[in-house]
Coordinates of C-alpha atoms in Angstrom, one line a residue:
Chain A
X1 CA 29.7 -17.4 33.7
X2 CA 29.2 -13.6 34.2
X3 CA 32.4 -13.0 35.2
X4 CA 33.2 -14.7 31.4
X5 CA 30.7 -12.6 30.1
X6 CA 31.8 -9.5 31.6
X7 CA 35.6 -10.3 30.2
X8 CA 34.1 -10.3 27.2
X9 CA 32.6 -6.9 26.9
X10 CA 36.4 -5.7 27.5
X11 CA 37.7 -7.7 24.1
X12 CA 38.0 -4.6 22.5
X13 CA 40.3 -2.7 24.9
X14 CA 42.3 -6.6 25.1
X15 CA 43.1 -6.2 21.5
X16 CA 43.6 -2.7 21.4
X17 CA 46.4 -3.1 24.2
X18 CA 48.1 -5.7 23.2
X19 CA 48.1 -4.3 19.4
X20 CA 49.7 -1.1 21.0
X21 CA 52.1 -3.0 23.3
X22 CA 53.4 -4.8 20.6
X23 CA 53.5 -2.1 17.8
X24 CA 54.7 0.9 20.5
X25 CA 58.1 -0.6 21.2
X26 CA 59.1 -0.5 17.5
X27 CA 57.6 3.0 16.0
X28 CA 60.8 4.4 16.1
X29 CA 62.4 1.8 14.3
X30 CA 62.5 1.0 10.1
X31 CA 62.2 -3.1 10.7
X32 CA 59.5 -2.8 13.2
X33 CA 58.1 -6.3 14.5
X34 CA 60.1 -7.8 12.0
X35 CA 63.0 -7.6 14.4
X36 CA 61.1 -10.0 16.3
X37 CA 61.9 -12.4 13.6
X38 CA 65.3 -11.5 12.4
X39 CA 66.3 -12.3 16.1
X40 CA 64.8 -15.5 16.2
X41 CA 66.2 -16.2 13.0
X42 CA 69.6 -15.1 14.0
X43 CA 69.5 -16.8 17.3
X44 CA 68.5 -20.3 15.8
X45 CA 70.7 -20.2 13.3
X46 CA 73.7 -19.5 15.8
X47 CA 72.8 -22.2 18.0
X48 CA 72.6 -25.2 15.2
X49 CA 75.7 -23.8 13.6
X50 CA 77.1 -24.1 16.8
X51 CA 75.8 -27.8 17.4
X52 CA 76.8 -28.9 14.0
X53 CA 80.3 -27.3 14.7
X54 CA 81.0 -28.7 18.2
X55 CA 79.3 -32.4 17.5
X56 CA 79.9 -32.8 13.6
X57 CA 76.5 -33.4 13.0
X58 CA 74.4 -32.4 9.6
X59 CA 73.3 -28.7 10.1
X60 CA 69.7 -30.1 9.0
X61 CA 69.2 -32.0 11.8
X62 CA 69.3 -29.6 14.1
X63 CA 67.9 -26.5 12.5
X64 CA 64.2 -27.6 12.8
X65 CA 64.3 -28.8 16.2
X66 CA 66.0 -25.9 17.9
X67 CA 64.1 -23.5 15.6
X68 CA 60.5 -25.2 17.0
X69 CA 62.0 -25.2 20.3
X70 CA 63.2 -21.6 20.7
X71 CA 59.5 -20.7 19.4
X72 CA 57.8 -22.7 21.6
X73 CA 60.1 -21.7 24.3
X74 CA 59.8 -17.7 23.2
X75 CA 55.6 -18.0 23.3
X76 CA 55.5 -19.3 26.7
X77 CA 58.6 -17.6 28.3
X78 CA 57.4 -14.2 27.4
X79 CA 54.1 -14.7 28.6
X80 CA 55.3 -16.1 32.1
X81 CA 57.7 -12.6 32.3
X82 CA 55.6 -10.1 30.8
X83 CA 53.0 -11.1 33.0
X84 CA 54.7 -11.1 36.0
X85 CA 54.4 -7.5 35.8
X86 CA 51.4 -6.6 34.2
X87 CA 49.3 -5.1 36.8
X88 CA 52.7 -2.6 37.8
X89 CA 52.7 -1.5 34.5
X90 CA 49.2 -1.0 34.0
X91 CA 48.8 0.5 37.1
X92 CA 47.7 3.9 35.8
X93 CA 44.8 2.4 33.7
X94 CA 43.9 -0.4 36.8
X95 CA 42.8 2.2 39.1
X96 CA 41.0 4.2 36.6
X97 CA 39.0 1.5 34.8
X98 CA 36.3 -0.7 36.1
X99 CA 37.4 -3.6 33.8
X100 CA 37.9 -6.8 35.4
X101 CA 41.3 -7.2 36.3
X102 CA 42.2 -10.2 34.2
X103 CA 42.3 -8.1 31.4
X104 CA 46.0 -7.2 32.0
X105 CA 47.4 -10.4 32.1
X106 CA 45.2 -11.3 29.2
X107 CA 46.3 -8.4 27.5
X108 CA 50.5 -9.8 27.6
X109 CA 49.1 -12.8 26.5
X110 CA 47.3 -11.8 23.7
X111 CA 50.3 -9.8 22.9
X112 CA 52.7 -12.9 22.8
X113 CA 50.0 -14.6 20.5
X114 CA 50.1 -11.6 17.8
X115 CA 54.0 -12.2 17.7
X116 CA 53.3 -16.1 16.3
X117 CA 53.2 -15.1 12.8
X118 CA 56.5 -13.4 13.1
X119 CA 58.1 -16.7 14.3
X120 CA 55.8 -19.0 11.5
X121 CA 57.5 -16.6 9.4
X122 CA 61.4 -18.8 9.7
X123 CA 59.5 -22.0 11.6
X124 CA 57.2 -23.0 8.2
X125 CA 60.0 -22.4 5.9
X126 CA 62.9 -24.3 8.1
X127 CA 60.3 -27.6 8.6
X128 CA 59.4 -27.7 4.5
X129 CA 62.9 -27.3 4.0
X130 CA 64.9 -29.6 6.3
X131 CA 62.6 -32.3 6.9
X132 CA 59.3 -32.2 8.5
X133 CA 57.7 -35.6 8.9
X134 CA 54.9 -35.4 7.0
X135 CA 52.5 -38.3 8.8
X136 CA 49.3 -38.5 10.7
X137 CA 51.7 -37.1 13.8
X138 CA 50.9 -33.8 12.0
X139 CA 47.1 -34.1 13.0
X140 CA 48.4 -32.8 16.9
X141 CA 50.2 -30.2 16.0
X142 CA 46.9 -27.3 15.9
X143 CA 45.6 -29.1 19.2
X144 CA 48.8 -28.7 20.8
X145 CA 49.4 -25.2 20.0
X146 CA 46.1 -24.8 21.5
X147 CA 46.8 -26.6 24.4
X148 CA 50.3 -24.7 24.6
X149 CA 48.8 -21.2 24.3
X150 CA 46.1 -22.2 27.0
X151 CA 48.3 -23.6 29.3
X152 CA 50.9 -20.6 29.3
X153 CA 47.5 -18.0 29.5
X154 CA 46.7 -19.8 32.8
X155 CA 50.3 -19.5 34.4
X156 CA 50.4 -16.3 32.6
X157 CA 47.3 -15.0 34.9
X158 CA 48.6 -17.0 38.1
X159 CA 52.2 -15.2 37.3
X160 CA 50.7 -11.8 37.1
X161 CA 48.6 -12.2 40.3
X162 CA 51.6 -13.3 42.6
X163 CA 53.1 -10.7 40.9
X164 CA 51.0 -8.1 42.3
X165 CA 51.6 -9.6 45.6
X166 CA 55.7 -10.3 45.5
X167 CA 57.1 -7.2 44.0
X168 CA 60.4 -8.9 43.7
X169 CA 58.5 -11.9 41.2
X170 CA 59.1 -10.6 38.0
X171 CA 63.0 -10.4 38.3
X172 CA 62.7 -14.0 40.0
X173 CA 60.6 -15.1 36.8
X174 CA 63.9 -13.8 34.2
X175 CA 66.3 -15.1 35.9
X176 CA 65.1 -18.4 36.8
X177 CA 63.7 -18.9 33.2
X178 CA 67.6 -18.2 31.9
X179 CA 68.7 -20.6 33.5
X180 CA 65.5 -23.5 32.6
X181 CA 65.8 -22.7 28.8
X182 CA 69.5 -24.9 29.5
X183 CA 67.8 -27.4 31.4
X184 CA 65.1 -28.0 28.8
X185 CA 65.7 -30.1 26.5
X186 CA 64.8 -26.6 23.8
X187 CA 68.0 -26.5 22.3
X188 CA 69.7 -29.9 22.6
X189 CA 68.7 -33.0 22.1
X190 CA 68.0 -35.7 24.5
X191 CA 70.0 -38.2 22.8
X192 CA 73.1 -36.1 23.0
X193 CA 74.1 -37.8 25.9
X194 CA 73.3 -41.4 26.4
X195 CA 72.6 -42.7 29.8
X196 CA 71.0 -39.4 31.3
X197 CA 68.5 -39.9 33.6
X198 CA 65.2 -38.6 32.1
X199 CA 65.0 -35.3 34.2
X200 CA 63.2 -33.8 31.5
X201 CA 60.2 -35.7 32.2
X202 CA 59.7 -33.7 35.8
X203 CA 59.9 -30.7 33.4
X204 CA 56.6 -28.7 32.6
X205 CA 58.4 -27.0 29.5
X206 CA 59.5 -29.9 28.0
X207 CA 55.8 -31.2 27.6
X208 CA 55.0 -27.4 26.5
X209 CA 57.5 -27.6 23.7
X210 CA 56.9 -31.0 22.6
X211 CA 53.3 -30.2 22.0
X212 CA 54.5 -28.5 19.2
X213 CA 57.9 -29.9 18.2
X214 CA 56.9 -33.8 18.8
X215 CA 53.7 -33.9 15.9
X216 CA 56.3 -31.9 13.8
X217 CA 59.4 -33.9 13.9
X218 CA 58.6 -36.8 15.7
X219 CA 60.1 -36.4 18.6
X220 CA 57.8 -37.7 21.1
X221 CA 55.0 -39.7 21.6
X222 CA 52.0 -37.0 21.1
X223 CA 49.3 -39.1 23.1
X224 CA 51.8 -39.3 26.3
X225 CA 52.5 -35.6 26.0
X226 CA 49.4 -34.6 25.0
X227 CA 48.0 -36.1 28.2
X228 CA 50.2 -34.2 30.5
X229 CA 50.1 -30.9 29.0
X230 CA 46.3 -31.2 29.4
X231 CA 46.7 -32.4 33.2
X232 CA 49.0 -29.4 33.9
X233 CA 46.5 -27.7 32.0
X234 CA 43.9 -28.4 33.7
X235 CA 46.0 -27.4 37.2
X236 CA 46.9 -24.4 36.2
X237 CA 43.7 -23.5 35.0
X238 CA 42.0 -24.2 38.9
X239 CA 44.8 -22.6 40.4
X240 CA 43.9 -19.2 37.9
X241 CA 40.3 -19.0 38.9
X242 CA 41.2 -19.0 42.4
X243 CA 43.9 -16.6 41.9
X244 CA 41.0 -14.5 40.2
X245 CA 38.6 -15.4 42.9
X246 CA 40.5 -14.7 45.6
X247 CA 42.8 -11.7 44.9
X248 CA 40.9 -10.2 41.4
X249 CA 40.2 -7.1 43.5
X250 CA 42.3 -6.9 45.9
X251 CA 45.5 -6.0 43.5
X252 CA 44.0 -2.5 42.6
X253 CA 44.8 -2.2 46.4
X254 CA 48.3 -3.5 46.2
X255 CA 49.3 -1.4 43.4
X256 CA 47.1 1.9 44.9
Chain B
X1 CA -11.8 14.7 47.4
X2 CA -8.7 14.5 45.3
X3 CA -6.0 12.6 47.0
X4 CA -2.6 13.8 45.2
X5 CA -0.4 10.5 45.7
X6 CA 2.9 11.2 47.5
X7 CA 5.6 11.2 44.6
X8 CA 7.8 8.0 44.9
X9 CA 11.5 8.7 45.9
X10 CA 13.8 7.3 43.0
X11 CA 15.7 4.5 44.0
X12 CA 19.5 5.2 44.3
X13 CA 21.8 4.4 41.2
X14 CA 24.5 4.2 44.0
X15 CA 24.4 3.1 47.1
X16 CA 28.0 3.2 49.5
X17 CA 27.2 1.2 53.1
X18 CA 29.4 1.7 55.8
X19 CA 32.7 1.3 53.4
X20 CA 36.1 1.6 54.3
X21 CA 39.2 1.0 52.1
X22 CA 42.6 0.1 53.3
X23 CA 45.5 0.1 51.7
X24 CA 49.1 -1.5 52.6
X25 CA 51.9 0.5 53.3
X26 CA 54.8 -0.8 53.5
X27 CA 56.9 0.0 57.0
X28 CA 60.3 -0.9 56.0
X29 CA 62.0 0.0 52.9
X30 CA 61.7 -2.5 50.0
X31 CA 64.7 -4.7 49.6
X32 CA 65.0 -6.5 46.7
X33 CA 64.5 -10.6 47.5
X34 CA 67.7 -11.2 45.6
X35 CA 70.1 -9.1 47.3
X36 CA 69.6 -11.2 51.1
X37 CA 71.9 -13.7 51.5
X38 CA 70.6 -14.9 55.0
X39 CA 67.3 -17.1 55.3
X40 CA 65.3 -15.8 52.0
X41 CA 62.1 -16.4 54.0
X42 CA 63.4 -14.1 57.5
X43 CA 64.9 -11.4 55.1
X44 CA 62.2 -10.9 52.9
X45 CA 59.1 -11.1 55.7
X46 CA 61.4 -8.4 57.7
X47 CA 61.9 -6.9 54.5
X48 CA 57.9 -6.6 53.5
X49 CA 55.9 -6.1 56.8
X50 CA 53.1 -3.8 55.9
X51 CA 50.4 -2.4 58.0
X52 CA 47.3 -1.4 56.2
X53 CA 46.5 2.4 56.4
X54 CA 42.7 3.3 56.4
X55 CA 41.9 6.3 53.5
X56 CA 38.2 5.6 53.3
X57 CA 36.2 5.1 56.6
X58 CA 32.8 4.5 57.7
X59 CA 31.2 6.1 54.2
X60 CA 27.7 5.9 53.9
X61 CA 26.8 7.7 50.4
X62 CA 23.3 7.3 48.3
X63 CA 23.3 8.9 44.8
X64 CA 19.8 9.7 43.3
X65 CA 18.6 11.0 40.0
X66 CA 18.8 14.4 40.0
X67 CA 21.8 14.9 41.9
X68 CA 24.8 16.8 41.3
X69 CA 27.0 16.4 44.0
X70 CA 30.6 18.3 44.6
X71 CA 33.0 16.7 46.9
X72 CA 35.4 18.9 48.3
X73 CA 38.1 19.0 51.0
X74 CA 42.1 19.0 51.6
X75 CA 44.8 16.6 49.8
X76 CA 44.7 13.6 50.8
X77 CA 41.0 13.5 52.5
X78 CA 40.3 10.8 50.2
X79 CA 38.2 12.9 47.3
X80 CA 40.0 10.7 44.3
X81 CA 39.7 7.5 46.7
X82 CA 36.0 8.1 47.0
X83 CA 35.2 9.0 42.8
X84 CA 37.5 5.3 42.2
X85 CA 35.2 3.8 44.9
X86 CA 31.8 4.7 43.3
X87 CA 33.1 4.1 39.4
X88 CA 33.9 0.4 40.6
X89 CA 37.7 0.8 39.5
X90 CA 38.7 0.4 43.4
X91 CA 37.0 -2.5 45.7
X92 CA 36.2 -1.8 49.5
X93 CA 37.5 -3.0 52.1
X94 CA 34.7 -3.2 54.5
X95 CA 31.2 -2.6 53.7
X96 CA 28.7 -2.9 50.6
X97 CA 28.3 -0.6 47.5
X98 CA 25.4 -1.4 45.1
X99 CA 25.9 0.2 41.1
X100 CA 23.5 0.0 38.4
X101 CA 23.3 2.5 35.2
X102 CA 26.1 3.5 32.5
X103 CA 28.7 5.2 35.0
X104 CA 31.6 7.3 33.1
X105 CA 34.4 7.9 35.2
X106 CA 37.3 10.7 33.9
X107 CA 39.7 10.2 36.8
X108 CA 42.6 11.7 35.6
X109 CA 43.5 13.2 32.0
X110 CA 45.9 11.6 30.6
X111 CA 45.1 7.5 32.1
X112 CA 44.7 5.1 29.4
X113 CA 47.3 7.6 26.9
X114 CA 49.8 5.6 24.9
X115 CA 52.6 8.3 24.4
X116 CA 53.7 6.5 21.3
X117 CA 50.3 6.2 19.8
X118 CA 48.6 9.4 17.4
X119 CA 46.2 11.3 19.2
X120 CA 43.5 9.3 16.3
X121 CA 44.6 5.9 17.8
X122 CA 44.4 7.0 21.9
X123 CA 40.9 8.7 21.0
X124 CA 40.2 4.5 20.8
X125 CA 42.3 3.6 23.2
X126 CA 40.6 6.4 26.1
X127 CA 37.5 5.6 24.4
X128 CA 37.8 1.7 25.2
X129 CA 38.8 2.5 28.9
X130 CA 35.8 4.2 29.6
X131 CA 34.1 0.8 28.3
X132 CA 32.7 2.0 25.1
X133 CA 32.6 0.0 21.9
X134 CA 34.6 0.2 19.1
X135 CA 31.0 1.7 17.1
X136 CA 30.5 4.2 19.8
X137 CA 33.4 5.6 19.8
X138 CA 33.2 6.0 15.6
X139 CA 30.0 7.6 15.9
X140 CA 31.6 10.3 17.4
X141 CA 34.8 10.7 16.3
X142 CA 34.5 13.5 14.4
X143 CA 32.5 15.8 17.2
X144 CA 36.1 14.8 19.4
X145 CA 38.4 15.7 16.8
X146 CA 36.5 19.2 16.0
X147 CA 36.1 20.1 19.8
X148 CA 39.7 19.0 20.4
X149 CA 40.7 21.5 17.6
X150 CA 44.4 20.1 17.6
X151 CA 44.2 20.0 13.1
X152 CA 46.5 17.6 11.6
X153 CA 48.6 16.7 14.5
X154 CA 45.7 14.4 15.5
X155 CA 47.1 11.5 13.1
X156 CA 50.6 12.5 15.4
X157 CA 52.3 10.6 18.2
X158 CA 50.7 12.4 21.5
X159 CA 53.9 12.5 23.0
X160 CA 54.5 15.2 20.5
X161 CA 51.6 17.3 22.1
X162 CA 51.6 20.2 24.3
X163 CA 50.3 20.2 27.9
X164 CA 47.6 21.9 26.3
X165 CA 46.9 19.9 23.8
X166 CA 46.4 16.8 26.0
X167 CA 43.9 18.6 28.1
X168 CA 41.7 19.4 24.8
X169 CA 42.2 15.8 23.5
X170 CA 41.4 14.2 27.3
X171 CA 38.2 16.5 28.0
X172 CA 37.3 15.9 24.2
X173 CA 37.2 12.5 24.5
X174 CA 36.0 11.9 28.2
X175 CA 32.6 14.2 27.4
X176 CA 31.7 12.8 24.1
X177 CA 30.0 9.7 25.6
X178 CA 26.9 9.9 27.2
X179 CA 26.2 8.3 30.8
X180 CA 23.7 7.9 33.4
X181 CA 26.7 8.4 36.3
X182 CA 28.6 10.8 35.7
X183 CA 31.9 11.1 37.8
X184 CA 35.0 13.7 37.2
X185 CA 37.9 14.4 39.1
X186 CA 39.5 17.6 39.7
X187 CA 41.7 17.6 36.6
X188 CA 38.6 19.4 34.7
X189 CA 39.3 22.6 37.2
X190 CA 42.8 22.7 35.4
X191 CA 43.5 24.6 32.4
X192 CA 43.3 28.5 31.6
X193 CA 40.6 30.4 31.8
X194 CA 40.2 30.2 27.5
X195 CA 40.1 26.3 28.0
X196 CA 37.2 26.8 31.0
X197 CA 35.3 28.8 29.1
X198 CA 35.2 26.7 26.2
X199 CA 34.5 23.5 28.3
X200 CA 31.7 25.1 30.2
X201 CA 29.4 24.9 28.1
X202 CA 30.5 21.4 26.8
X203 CA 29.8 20.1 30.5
X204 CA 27.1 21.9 31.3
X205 CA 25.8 19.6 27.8
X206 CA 27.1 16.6 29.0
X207 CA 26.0 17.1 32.7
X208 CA 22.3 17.8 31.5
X209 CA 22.4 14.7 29.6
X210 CA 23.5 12.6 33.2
X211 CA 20.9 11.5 35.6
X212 CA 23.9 12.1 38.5
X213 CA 26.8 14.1 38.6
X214 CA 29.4 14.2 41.1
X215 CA 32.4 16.5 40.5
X216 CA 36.0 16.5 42.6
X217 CA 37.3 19.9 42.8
X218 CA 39.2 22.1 44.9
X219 CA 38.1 25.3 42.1
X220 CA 34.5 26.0 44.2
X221 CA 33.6 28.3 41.0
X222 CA 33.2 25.2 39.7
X223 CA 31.6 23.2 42.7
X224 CA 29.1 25.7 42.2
X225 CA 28.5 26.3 38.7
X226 CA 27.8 22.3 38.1
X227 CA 26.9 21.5 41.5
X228 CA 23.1 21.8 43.8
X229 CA 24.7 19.8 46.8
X230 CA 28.1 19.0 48.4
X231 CA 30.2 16.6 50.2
X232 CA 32.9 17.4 52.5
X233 CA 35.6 15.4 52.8
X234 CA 38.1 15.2 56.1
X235 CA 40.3 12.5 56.9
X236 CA 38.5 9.9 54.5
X237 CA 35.4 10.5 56.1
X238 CA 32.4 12.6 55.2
X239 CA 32.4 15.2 57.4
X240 CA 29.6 16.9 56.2
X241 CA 26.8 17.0 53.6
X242 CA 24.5 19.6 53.1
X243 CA 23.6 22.3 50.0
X244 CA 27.1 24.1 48.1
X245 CA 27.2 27.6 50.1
X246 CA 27.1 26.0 53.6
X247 CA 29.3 23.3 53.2
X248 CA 31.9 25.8 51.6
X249 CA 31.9 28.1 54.6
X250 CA 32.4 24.8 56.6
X251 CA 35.1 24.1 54.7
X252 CA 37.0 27.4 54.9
X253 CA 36.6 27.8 58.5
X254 CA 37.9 24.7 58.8
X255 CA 41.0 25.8 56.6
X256 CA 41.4 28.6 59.0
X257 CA 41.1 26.9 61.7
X258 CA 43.7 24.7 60.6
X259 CA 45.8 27.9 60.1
X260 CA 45.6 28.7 63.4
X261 CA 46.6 25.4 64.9
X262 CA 49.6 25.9 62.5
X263 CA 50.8 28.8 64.1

């Protein structure tokens, strides 16, 4: 609990980061963050114009689901990179501050959670609009973005401590997640092939995404995914504090 | 018969035990995992061995009220290593080290700078680092801007700023906070001799208003100036630790006799 506590004292330098890491990259340019949205918005609507195209299929049903799942996919994805290599690229401030060092991984996440509004921005508008079921389903959707955001902070924090420890991690992490986002179910449907095994199910991600797409649309059963998520959850969570326990310190050595 | 009671000895603020600190170097040069095409586990333990290289050994450091200690020695002796060990931003390897009290540590001038941010927004940013609060830090924000005297490109990207500039900003900012443990590295003995002079006697304010000082610097004008002990460094141990004058002439016949073994 002191350990909590002592994270806690360092909020303001966690916002102040992450409101600087996400505000630096675009002072140079006239859009700003709003590129953030304008390429999420781009990018979803390339992807259902291309389903509707290839499987004549109404462009409204897709647009919803692969606009919920890139965002899902987007807020976990860029936590898992970004804080692959958090500690390297806070190595200058590491070694000069006495912060605990779960403050850098924090720091990408909180980052990642700043950027929802500019994806709520296209996701709020796209569910009104094409057909978001409006039933008691909806009731999960706050605790599952909860239960999203926590689960991705505590592979976020296990990511950045391997990280300090395999050099090689956080090009491992981008490629690799390239090539899940296909094997997701993010941006097709699991009904576009009839007959396929269920190999989604062995997926983390898919229960990551559903937590937010499933209370929206309908598209799972939010107690089953629910339950999951919060036993992966709960995993990743243990395996953090040990990763913290064990190695907090000893990455200002591995980056010295 | 009066019986004058012996003065109790303060208790340490820091206390170093026996501490060492290793670091890994790594003996091979790194290859990236992806590039192998033979066994991924072979390649990349061949790839990775490390051995860990000792820069802080058998240290054995009590800091008590009152003290104002210079460390001096050569590159590499493990000066820097030692000021990150007693600020708590580096852990030991071997050994115990007890902190209590407000410790500010200004390690290096330009650490916690975000080139892209105005020199306003790092004075926060620097400020945060050295773990003050938000309300600390706007209590004096004003004193920092005036000292800094850098006029209206303070609300300006720092990456626009001068060499000089930076320094003003960095020493503005890292002695505007009061602190019980004071800790500076030799970054402070950089600057002209205008800067000096004008940072003297901002120290010399803050240093009165620490309980401990201990002060990095190869400059020992200004070992002595700030300074009523020293610590000489050699080969990440303390070699020796006496009062300023003596353990300066150690250390330059040392130098010399280094000299000499150089031919």
């Amino acid at each position: 609990m002191d350990y909590f506590r002592n994270i806690l004292t360092w909020r303001e330098l966690i916002v102040e980061m992450a409101f600087h890491r996400l505000t630096g990259r675009y002072r140079r340019s006239i859009l700003g963050p709003f590129w953030i949205t304008l390429g999420f918005l781009i990018f979803a609507l390339g992807i259902t114009t291309l389903w509707a195209t290839l499987l004549d299929r109404p462009f409204a049903h897709f647009f919803p689901y692969v606009t919920l799942g890139i965002f899902a996919w987007n807020l976990t994805g860029g936590m898992l990179v970004e804080s692959s290599r958090s500690f390297a690229e806070s190595r200058n401030l590491l070694l000069q501050c006495n912060a605990p060092t779960v403050i850098y991984p924090l720091i990408s996440v909180l980052k990642n959670i700043m950027q929802i509004p500019n994806y709520l921005v296209v996701v709020i508008p796209v569910c009104l609009m094409f057909g978001a079921s409006a039933s008691l389903q909806l009731l999960w959707l706050m605790p599952g973005l909860g239960l999203l955001i926590l689960f991705s902070a505590c592979v976020a924090v296990i990511m950045a401590y391997l990280g300090a420890f395999l050099p090689d991690l956080s090009e491992l992490v981008s490629s690799s997640l390239r090539f899940i986002f296909f094997l997701t179910p993010t941006i097709w449907t699991i009904d576009m092939r009839p007959g396929m095994p269920p190999v989604w199910l062995a997926n983390p991600f898919y229960y990551a995404i559903e937590l937010v797409r499933g209370p929206v649309l309908g598209t799972s059963e939010p107690v089953f995914i629910f339950s999951i998520a919060f036993g992966l959850t709960v995993l990743a969570a243990l395996i953090a504090v040990a990763c913290v326990r064990f190695a907090g310190d000893a990455v200002k050595l591995r980056v010295e | 018969m009066t019986i004058n009671p012996t003065p109790a000895q303060p208790s340490p603020l820091i206390s170093l035990e026996n501490i060492s600190v290793h670091v890994p170097v790594r003996e091979w040069s790194s290859r990236p995992l992806k590039s192998r095409f033979d066994m991924i586990g072979r390649a990349y333990a061949m790839a990775q061995r490390t051995r860990w290289s000792p820069i802080l050994q058998h240290v054995w450091l009590d800091l008590k009220p009152g003290q104002r200690v210079g460390i001096i020695g050569p590159n590499g002796s493990g000066k820097s290593t030692l000021l990150k060990l007693l600020a708590g931003a580096l852990p030991q390897s071997g050994g115990r080290a007890y902190r209590r009290g407000k410790i500010v540590a200004i390690l290096s001038s330009q650490a916690g700078f975000v080139m892209q941010a105005t020199g306003y927004e790092n004075i926060f940013l620097r400020g945060l680092m050295l773990g003050m609060s938000r309300r600390e830090i706007s209590d004096r924000i004003d004193d920092i801007i005036e000292f800094a005297d850098i006029g209206k490109h303070i609300y300006e990207p720092i990456g626009n700023y001068s060499s000089g500039m930076l320094l003003r900003l960095a020493f503005a900012i890292s002695t505007a906070f009061d602190a019980e443990v004071l800790l500076i590295d030799e970054w402070i003995g950089t600057g002209d001799a205008e800067f000096l002079e004008k940072a003297r006697a901002r120290l010399e304010a803050v240093v009165a208003n620490s309980r401990i000082l201990v002060l990095a610097s190869h400059n020992s004008r200004v070992i002595r100036s700030f300074c009523n002990e020293a610590v000489l460094m050699l080969d990440g141990q303390i070699a020796h630790r006496g009062d300023v004058d003596t353990t300066v002439d150690i250390y330059r016949h040392w130098l010399e006799t280094q000299k000499g073994v150089g031919g």
